[in-house]
CSV table of C-alpha atoms in Angstrom, one decimal:
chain,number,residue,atom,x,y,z
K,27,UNK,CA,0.1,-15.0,30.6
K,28,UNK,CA,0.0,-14.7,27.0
K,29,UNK,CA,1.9,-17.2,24.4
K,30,UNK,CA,1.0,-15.2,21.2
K,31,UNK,CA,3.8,-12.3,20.3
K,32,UNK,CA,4.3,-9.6,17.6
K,33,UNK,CA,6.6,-6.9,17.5
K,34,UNK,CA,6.9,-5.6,20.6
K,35,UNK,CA,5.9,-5.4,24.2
K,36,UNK,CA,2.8,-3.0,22.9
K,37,UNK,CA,-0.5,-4.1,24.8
K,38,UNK,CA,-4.1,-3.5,23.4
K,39,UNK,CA,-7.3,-4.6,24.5
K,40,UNK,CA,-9.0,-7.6,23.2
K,41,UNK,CA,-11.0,-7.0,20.3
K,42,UNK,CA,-15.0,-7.8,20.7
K,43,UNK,CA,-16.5,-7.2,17.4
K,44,UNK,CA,-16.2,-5.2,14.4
K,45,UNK,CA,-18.5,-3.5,11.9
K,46,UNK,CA,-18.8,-0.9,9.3
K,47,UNK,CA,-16.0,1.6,10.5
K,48,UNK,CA,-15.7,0.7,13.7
K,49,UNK,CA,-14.4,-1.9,16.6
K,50,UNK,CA,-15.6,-2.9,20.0
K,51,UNK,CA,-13.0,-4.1,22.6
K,52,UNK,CA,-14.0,-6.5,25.1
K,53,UNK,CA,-15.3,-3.2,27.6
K,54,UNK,CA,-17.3,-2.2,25.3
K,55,UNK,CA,-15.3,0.9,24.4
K,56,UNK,CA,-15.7,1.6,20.9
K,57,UNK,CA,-13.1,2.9,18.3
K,58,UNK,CA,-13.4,4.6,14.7
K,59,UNK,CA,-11.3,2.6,12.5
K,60,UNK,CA,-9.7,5.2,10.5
K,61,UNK,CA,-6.5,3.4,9.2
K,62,UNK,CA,-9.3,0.4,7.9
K,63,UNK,CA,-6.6,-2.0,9.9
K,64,UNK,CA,-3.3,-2.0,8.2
K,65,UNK,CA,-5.3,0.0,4.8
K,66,UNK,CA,-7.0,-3.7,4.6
K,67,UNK,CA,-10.8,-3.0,5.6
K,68,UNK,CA,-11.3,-1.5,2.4
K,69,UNK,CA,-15.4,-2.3,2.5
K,70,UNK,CA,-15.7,-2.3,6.0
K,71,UNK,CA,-15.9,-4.9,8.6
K,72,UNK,CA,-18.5,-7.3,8.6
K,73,UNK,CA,-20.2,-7.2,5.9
K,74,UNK,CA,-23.1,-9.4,5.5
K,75,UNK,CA,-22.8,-9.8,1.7
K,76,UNK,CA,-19.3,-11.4,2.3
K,77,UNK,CA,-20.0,-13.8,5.6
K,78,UNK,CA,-22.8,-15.1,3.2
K,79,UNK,CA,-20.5,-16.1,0.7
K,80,UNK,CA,-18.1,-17.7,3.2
K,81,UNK,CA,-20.4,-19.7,4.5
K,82,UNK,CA,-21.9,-21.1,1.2
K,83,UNK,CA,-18.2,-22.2,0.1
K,84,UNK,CA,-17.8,-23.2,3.7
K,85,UNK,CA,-20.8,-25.7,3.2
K,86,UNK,CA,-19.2,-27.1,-0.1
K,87,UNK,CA,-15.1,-26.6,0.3
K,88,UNK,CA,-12.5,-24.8,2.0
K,89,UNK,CA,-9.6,-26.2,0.6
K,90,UNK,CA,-8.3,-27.7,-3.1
K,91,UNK,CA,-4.9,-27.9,-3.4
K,92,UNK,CA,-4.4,-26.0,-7.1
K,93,UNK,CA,-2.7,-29.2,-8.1
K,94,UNK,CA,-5.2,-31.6,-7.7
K,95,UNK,CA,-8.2,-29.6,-8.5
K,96,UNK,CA,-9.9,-26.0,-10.3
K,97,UNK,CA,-12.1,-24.8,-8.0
K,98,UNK,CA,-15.0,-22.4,-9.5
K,99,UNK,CA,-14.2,-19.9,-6.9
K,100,UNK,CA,-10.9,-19.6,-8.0
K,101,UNK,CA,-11.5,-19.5,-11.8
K,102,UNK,CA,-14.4,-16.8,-10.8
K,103,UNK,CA,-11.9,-14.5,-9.0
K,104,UNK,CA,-9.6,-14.7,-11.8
K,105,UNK,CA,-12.0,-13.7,-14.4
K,106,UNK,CA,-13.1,-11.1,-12.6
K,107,UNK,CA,-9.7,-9.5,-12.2
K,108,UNK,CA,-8.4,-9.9,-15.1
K,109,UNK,CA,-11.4,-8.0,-16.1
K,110,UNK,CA,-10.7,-5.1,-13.9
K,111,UNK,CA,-7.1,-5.2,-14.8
K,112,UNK,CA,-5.0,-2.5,-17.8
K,113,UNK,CA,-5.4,-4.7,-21.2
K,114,UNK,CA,-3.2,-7.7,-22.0
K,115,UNK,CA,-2.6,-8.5,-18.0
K,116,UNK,CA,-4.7,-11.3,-18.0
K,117,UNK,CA,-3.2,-13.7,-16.5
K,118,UNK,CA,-3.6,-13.9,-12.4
K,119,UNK,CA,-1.5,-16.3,-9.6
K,120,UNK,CA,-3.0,-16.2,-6.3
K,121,UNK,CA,-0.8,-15.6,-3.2
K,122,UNK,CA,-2.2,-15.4,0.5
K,123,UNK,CA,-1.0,-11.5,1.3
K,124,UNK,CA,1.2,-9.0,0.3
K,125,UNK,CA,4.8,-9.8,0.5
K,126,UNK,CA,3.7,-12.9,-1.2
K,127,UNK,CA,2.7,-10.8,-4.1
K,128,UNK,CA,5.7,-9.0,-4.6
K,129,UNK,CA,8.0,-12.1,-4.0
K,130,UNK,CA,5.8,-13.6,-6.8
K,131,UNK,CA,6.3,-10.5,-9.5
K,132,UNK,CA,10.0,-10.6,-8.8
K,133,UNK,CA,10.2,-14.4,-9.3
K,134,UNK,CA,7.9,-14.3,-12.9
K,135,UNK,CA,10.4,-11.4,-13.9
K,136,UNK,CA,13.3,-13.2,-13.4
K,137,UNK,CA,12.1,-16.5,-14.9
K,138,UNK,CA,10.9,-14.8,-17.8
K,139,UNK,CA,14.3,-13.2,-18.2
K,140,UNK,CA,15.8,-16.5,-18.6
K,141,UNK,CA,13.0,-18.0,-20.9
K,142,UNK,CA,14.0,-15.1,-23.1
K,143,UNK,CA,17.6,-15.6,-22.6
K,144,UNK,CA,18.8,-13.1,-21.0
K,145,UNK,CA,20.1,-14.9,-18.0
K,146,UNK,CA,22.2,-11.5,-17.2
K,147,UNK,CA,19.4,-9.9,-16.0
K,148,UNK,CA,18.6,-10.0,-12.5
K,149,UNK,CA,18.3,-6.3,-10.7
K,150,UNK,CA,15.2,-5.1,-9.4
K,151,UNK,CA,15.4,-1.2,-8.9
K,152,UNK,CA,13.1,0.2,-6.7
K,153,UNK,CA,13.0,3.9,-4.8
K,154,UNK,CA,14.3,5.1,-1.3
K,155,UNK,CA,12.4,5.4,0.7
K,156,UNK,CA,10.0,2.1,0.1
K,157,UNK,CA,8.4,-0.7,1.1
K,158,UNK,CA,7.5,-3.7,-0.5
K,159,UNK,CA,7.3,-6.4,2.0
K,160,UNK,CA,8.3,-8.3,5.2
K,161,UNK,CA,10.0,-11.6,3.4
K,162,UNK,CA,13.9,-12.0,2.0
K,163,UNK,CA,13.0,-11.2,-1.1
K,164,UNK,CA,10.6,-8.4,-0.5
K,165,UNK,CA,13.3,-6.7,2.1
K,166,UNK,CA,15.8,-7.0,-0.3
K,167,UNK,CA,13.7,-4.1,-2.9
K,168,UNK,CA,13.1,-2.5,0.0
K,169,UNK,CA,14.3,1.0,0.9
K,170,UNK,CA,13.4,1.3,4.5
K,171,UNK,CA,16.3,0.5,7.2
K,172,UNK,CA,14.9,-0.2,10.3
K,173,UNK,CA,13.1,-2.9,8.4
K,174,UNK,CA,16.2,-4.7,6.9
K,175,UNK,CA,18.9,-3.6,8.5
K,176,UNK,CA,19.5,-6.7,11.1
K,177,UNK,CA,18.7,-8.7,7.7
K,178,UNK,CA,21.5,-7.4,5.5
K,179,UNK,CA,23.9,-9.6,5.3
K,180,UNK,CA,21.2,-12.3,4.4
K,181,UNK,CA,20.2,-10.1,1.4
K,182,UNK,CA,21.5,-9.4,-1.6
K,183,UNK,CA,20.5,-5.8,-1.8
K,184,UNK,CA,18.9,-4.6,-5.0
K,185,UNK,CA,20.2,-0.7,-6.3
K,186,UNK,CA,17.9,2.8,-5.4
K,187,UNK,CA,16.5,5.4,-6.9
K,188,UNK,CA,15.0,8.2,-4.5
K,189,UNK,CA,11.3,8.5,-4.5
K,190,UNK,CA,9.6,11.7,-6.0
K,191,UNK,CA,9.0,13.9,-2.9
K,192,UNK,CA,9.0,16.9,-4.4
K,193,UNK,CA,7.6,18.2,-1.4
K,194,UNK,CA,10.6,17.7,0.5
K,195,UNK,CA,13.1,19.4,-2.5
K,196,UNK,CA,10.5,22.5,-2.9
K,197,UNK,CA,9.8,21.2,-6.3
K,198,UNK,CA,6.3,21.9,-8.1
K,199,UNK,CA,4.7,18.8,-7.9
K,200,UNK,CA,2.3,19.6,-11.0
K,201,UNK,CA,4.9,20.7,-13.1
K,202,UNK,CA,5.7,17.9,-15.8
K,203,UNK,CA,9.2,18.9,-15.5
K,204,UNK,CA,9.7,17.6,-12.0
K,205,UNK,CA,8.2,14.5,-12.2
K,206,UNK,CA,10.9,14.0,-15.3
K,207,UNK,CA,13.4,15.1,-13.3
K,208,UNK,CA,12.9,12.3,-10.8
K,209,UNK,CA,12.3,9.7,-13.4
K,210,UNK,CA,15.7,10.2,-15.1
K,211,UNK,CA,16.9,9.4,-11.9
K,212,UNK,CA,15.6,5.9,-13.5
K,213,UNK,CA,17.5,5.8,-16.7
K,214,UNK,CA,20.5,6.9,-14.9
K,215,UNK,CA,20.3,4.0,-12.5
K,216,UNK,CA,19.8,1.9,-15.5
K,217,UNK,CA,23.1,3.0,-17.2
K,218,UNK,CA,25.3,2.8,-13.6
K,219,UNK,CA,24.4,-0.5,-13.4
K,220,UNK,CA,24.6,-2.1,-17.1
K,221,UNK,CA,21.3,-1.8,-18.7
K,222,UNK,CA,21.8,-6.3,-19.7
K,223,UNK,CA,21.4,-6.2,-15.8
K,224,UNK,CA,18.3,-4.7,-15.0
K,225,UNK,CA,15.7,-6.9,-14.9
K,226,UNK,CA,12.4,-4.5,-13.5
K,227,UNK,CA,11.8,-1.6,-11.7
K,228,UNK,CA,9.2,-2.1,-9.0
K,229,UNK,CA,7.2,1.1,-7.8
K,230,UNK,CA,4.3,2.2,-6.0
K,231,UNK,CA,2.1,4.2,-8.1
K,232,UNK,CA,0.3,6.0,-4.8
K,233,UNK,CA,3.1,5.7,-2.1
K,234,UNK,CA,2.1,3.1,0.9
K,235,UNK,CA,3.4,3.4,4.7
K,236,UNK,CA,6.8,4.1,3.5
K,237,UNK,CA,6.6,7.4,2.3
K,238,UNK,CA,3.0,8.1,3.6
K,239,UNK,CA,0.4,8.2,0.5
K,240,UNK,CA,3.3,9.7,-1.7
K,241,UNK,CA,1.6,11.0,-5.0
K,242,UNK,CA,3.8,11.3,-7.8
K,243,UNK,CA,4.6,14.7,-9.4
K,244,UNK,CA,3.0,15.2,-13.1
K,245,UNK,CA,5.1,13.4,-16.1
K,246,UNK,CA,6.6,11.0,-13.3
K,247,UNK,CA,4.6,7.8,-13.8
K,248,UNK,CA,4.3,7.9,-18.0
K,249,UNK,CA,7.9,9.2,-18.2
K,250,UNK,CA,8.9,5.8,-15.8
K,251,UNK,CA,7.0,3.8,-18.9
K,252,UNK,CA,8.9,5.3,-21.4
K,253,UNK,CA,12.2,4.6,-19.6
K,254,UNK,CA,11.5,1.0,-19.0
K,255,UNK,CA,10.6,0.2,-22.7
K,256,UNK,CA,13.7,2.0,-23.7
K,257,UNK,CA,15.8,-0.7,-22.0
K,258,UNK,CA,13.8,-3.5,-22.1
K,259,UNK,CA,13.1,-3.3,-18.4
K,260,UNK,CA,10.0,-4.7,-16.8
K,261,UNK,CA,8.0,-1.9,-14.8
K,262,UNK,CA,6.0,-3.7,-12.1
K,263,UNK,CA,3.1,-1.8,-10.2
K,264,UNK,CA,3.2,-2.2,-6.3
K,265,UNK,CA,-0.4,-2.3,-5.9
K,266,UNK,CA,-0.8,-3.9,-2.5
K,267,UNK,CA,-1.9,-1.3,-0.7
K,268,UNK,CA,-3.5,1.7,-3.1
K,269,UNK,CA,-5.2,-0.9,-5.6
K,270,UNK,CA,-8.8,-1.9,-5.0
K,271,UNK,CA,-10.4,1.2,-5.3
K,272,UNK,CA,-9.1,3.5,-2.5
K,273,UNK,CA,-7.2,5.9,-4.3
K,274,UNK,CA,-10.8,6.6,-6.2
K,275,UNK,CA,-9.7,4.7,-9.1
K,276,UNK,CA,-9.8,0.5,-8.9
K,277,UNK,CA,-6.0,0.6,-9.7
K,278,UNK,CA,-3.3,3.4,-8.4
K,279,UNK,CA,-2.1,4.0,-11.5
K,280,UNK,CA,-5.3,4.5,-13.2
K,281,UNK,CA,-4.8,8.2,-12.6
K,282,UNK,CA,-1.9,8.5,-15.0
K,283,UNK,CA,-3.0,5.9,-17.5
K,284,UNK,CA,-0.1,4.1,-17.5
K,285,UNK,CA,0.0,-0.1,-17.8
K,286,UNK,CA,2.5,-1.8,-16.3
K,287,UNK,CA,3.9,-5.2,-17.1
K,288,UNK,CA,2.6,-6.7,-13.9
K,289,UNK,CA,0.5,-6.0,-11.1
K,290,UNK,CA,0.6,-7.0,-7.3
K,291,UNK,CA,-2.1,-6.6,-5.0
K,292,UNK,CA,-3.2,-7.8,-1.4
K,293,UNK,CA,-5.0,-6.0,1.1
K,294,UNK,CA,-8.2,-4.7,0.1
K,295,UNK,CA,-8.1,-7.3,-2.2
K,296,UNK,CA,-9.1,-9.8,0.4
K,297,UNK,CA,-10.8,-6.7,2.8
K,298,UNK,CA,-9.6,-8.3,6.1
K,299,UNK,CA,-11.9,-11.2,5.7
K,300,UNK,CA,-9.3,-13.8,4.7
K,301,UNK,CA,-5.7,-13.7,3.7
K,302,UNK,CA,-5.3,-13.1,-0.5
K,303,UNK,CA,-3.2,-11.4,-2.6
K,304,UNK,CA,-2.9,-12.0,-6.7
K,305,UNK,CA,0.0,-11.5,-9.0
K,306,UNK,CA,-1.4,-10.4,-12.7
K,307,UNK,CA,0.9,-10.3,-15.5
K,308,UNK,CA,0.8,-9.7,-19.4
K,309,UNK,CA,-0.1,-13.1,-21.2
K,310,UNK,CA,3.1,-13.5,-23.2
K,311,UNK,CA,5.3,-13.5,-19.9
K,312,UNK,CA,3.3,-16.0,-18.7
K,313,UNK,CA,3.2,-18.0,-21.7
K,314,UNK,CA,7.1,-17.7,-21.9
K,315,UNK,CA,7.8,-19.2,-18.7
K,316,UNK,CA,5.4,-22.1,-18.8
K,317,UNK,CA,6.9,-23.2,-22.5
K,318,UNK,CA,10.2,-23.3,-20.9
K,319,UNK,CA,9.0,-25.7,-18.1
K,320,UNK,CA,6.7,-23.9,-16.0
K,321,UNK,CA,6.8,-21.4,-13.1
K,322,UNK,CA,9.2,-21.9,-10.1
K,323,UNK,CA,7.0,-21.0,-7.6
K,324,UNK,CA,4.1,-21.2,-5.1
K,325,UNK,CA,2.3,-21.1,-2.3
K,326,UNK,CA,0.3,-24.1,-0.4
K,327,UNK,CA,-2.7,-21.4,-0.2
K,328,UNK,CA,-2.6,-19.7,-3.4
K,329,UNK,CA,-5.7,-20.3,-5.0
K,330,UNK,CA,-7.5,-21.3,-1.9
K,331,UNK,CA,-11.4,-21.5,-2.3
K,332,UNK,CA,-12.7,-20.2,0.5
K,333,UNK,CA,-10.2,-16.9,0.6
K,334,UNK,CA,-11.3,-16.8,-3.3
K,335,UNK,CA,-14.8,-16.9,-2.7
K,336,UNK,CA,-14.7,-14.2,-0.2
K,337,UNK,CA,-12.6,-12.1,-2.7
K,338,UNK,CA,-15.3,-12.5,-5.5
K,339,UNK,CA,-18.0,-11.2,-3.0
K,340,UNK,CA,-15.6,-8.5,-1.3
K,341,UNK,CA,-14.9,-7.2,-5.6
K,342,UNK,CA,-19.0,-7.7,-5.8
K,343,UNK,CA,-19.6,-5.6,-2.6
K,344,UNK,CA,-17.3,-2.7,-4.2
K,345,UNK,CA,-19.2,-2.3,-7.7
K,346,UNK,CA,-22.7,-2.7,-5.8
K,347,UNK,CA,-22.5,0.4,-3.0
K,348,UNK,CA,-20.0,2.4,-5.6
K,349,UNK,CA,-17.3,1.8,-3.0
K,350,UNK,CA,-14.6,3.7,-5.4
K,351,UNK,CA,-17.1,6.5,-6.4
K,352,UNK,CA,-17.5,6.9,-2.4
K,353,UNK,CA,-13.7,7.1,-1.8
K,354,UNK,CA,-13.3,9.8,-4.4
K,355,UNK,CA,-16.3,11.7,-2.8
K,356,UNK,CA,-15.3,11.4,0.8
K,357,UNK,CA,-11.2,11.4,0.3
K,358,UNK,CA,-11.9,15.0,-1.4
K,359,UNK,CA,-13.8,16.0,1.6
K,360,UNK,CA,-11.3,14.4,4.2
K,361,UNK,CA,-8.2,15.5,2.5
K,362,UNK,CA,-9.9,18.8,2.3
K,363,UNK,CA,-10.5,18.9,6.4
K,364,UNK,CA,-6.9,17.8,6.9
K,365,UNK,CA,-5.1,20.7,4.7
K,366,UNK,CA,-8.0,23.0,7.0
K,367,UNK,CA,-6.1,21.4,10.1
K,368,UNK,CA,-2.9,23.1,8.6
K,369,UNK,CA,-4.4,26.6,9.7
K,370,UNK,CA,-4.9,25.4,13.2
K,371,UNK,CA,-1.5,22.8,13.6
K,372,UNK,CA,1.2,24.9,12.3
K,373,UNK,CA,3.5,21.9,12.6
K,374,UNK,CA,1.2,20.2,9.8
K,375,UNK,CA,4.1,20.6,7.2
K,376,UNK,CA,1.9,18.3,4.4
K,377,UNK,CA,-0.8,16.4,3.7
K,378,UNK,CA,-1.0,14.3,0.4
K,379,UNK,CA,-2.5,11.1,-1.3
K,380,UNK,CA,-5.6,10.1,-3.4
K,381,UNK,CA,-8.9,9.3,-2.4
K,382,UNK,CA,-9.0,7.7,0.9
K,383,UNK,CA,-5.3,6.8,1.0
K,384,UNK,CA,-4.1,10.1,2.6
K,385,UNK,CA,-1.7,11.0,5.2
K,386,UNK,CA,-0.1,13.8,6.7
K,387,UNK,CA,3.3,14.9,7.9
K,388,UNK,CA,4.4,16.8,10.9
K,389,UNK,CA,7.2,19.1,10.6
K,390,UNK,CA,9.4,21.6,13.0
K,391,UNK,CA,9.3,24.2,10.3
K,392,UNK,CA,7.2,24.4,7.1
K,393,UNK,CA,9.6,26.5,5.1
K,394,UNK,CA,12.5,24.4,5.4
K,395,UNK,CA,10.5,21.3,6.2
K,396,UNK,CA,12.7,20.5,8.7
K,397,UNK,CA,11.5,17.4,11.2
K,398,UNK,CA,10.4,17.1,14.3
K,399,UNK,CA,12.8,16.1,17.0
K,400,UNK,CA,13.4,12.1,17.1
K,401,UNK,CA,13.2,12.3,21.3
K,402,UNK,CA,9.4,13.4,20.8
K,403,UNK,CA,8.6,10.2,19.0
K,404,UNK,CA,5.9,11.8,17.5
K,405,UNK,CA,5.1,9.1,15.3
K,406,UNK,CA,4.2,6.4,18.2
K,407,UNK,CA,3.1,9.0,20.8
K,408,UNK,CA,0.0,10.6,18.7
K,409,UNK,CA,-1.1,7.1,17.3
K,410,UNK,CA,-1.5,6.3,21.4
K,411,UNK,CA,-3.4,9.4,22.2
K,412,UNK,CA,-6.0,9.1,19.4
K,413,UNK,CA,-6.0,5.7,20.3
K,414,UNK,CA,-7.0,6.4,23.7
K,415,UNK,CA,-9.7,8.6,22.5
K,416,UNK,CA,-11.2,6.0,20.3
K,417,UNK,CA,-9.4,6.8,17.0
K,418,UNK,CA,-7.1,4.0,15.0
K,419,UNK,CA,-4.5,5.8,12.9
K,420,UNK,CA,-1.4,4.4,11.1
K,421,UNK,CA,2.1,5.9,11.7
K,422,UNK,CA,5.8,5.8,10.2
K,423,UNK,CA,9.1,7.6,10.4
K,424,UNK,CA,9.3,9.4,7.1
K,425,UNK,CA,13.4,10.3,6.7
K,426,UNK,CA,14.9,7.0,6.3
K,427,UNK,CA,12.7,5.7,9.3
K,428,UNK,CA,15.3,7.0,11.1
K,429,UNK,CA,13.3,10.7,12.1
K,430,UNK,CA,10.4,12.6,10.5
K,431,UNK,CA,6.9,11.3,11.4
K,432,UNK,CA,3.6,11.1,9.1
K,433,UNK,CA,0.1,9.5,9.7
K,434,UNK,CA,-1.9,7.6,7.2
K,435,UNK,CA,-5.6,8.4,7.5
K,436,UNK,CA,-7.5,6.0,4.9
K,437,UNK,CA,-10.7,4.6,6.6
K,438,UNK,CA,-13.0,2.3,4.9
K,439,UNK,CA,-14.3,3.1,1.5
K,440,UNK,CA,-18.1,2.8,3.3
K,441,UNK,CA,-17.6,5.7,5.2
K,442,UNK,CA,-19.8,8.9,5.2
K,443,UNK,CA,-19.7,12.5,6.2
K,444,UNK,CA,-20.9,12.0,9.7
K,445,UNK,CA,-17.6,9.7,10.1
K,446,UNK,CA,-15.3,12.4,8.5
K,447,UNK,CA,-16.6,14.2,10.6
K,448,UNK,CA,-15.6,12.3,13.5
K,449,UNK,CA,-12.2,11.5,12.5
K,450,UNK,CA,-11.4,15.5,12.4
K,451,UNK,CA,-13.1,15.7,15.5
K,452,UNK,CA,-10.5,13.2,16.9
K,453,UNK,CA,-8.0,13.6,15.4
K,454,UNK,CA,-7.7,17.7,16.5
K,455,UNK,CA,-8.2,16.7,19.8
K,456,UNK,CA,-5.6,14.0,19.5
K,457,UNK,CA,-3.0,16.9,18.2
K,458,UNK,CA,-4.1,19.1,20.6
K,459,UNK,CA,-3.0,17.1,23.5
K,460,UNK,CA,0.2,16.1,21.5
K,461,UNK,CA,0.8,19.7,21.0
K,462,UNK,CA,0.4,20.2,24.7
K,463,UNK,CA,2.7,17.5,25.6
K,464,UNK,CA,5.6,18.6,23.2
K,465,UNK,CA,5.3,22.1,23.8
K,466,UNK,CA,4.0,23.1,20.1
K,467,UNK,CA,2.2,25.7,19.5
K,468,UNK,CA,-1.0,26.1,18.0
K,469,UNK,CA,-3.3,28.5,16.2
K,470,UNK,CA,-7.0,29.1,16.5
K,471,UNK,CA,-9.4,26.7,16.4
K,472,UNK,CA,-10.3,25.9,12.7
C-alpha cells in the first residue's frame, strides 16, 4: 500500500535512474524522455557538472534563511541572471517553482501600484486559453477550466483576452496584421474595464501546456508593448516554461525583441535538480516598493543555497555544451520530422513552437479544424501507448480543456540526431496503434 498521492489513481513504475535523455524503471525498462519531465530537464538528467556543485555547497551549507544571512550562492545566481536578463531588469527574488513565480510578479505589480499611488489598480489580464499556475493566485489569471473551476468561488477571477491561435481562425500567422488584430483585443479589454484598473497583463511569449507551444503571429508580441505603455500597464513575461534556452533563444521573447517589465521563470531554471524559480523585475519597481516599506512577500526557500548553487552550475552547463545553439539545431530538425508526420497522420491538424518547445495537435478535419471526439480521449490514451513503448510525452485538452487534444514534444536541450530520431520512430508507432484503435485512417508510411 502506498501513502503518497497525486492526481489520480494513474500507476507508473518506480523510477531507477535517470541520465542524459533517458530513465530506467526499477525492471530495467528504459524510456526516452521526450517531454524532459514536465519541460524541466532542460540539460538533461544527471549531469555530473551539477551533482558536483551540489555536493560542494552540501559540504559547506544547505540552508540560510535570507534573513539572517547572504549566501555567495545566492548573490552568484543573481548576478548571473540579471546578466542574461533584457536591460534594466536587474533585480531578481528567488522562489522555489513556478507558480511561486507568478504569484510573486503579481504581488510586486500590485505593491508597486500602491507605492505609486494608484491604489485603483488591481486587474491582471491574461489570455484564454492559459496557464500560469496551480496556487489561488496563479488560478485566478488562469484561463483553463478544468483547472479552476471547483476553485471559483475562492477566486476573484481576473478579465480574458483570447490567445492568438490564428491557426484555429485561418488567419496568416506571419502576417503583421493578424498578430495586431489579436493584440487590440488588449486595448479593448483595457478600455471595458477602466484603464485606472488595470494593473498588468501577464502572457506567455511561447505558449506552455495550455495552448500547446502556441507561437504568436508576427506584430503580436511588440504591438502588446505598445499597448501596455499606452495605459500605463505593466506587461509581465510568463517565462516559466519557454525561458532558459529551449525556444533557441535564453528568453521566449527574445525572438521578437520585446522587454517586458518583469520576468518569471522556473523550470529549466532549476533543470529538475532542485526546486527554483526567480522573479526579475526593472530596478525602479523594485526600488519603489522597498522605499515605501519593503516587499509583502516570500517564501521560507527563496534564496536557498543549495537550490542556488545548483542553478549557477545548471546556467554554467548551458553556455559550456551550447545547450541553446543545440535546441535551435535539433528543434528545426524535430519540428521538421513532425510537420513530415503530417503526410503520413492525416489527423495531424498542426504542429507549432520554437526550438525544442514543440507540440502538435490532432484534429478530425484539417480544413475546418474541427476536433477529435472527446469519447476517444485522445489526449490520455496516446501519452499511454508511447509510454508503453518507452516514449514520455506531455498531453492537454486544447478547446477550453474541455475537447481538442495536443502533445508537447520538447526533450532535453542535450539531445542529438540519433534521439530525434528515436522519438519519430516512437512516436509513429505510437500513432499508428492510436490510429488503429480509434479507427483513423492513415496514409503511407513517411
Amino acid at each position: 500500500m502506498s501513502h503518497l498521492f497525486y492526481q489520480s489513481r494513474l500507476a507508473r513504475p518506480e523510477l531507477d535512474r535517470a541520465e542524459g535523455i533517458y530513465m530506467w524503471d526499477k525492471a530495467g525498462k528504459r524510456y526516452l524522455d521526450g517531454s524532459s519531465g514536465a519541460m524541466v530537464s532542460n540539460i538533461g538528467h544527471s549531469n555530473p557538472a551539477v551533482l558536483t556543485a551540489m555536493r560542494a555547497q552540501m559540504e559547506k551549507s544547505t540552508f540560510g534563511y535570507r534573513l539572517h544571512f547572504q549566501t555567495e550562492a545566492s548573490e552568484a545566481l543573481a548576478a548571473r541572471t540579471a546578466e542574461l536578463s533584457p536591460p534594466g531588469l536587474n533585480k531578481v527574488f528567488f522562489v522555489s517553482g513556478g507558480s511561486e513565480a507568478v504569484e510573486s510578479t503579481i504581488k510586486l505589480a500590485r505593491q508597486y501600484a500602491i507605492a505609486k499611488g494608484e491604489a485603483q489598480r488591481f486587474k491582471v489580464i491574461s489570455r484564454m486559453p492559459s496557464y500560469h499556475g496551480a496556487t489561488l493566485g496563479a488560478l485566478a489569471v488562469t484561463g483553463y477550466a478544468p483547472m479552476s473551476a471547483p476553485f471559483d468561488p475562492m477566486l476573484m477571477r481576473m478579465p480574458k483576452i483570447p490567445a492568438p491561435r490564428a491557426y484555429l481562425d485561418g488567419l496568416d500567422m506571419e502576417d503583421v496584421a493578424t498578430g495586431h488584430h489579436y493584440a487590440d483585443m488588449l486595448e479593448q479589454k483595457i478600455r471595458d474595464e477602466g484603464p485606472e484598473t488595470v494593473l498588468a497583463f501577464i502572457v506567455e511569449p511561447v505558449g506552455g501546456a495550455s495552448t500547446g507551444a502556441l507561437v504568436p503571429p508576427e506584430g503580436y508580441m511588440q504591438r502588446i508593448r505598445e499597448i501596455c505603455d499606452r495605459y500605463g500597464v505593466l506587461l509581465i513575461h510568463d517565462e516559466v516554461m519557454s525561458g532558459g534556452g529551449r525556444t533557441g533563444k535564453f528568453w521566449g521573447a527574445e525572438h521578437w525583441q520585446t522587454v517586458p517589465d518583469i520576468i518569471c521563470i522556473s523550470k529549466g531554471f532549476g533543470g529538475g535538480y532542485v526546486p527554483l524559480g526567480a522573479m526579475i523585475a526593472r530596478e525602479d519597481i523594485v526600488e519603489a516598493v522597498l522605499d515605501k516599506g519593503g516587499f509583502v512577500h516570500g517564501h521560507t526557500y527563496a534564496g536557498n543555497p543549495l537550490a542556488c548553487a545548483a542553478g549557477v552550475a545548471v546556467l554554467d552547463e548551458i553556455a559550456r555544451q551550447d545547450m541553446i545553439g543545440n535546441a535551435e539545431r535539433m528543434g528545426a530538425r524535430l519540428k521538421s520530422r513532425l510537420e513530415a508526420l503530417m503526410q503520413r497522420f492525416p489527423f495531424i491538424g498542426d504542429v507549432r513552437g520554437k526550438g525544442l518547445l514543440l507540440a502538435f495537435e490532432l484534429v478530425s478535419d484539417r480544413d475546418s479544424m474541427a476536433p477529435l471526439p472527446k469519447d476517444l480521449n485522445a489526449h490520455s490514451r496516446l501519452v499511454d501507448i508511447a509510454y508503453d513503448r518507452g516514449l514520455i510525452i506531455y498531453s492537454r485538452r486544447t478547446r477550453g480543456g474541455l475537447e481538442g487534444d495536443h502533445f508537447l514534444v520538447c526533450p532535453p536541450m542535450v539531445v542529438g540526431e540519433e534521439g530525434i530520431d528515436e522519438i519519430i520512430e516512437g512516436l509513429s508507432a505510437a500513432l499508428e496503434d492510436f490510429a488503429g484503435e480509434a479507427g483513423l485512417e492513415t496514409g503511407r508510411a513517411a
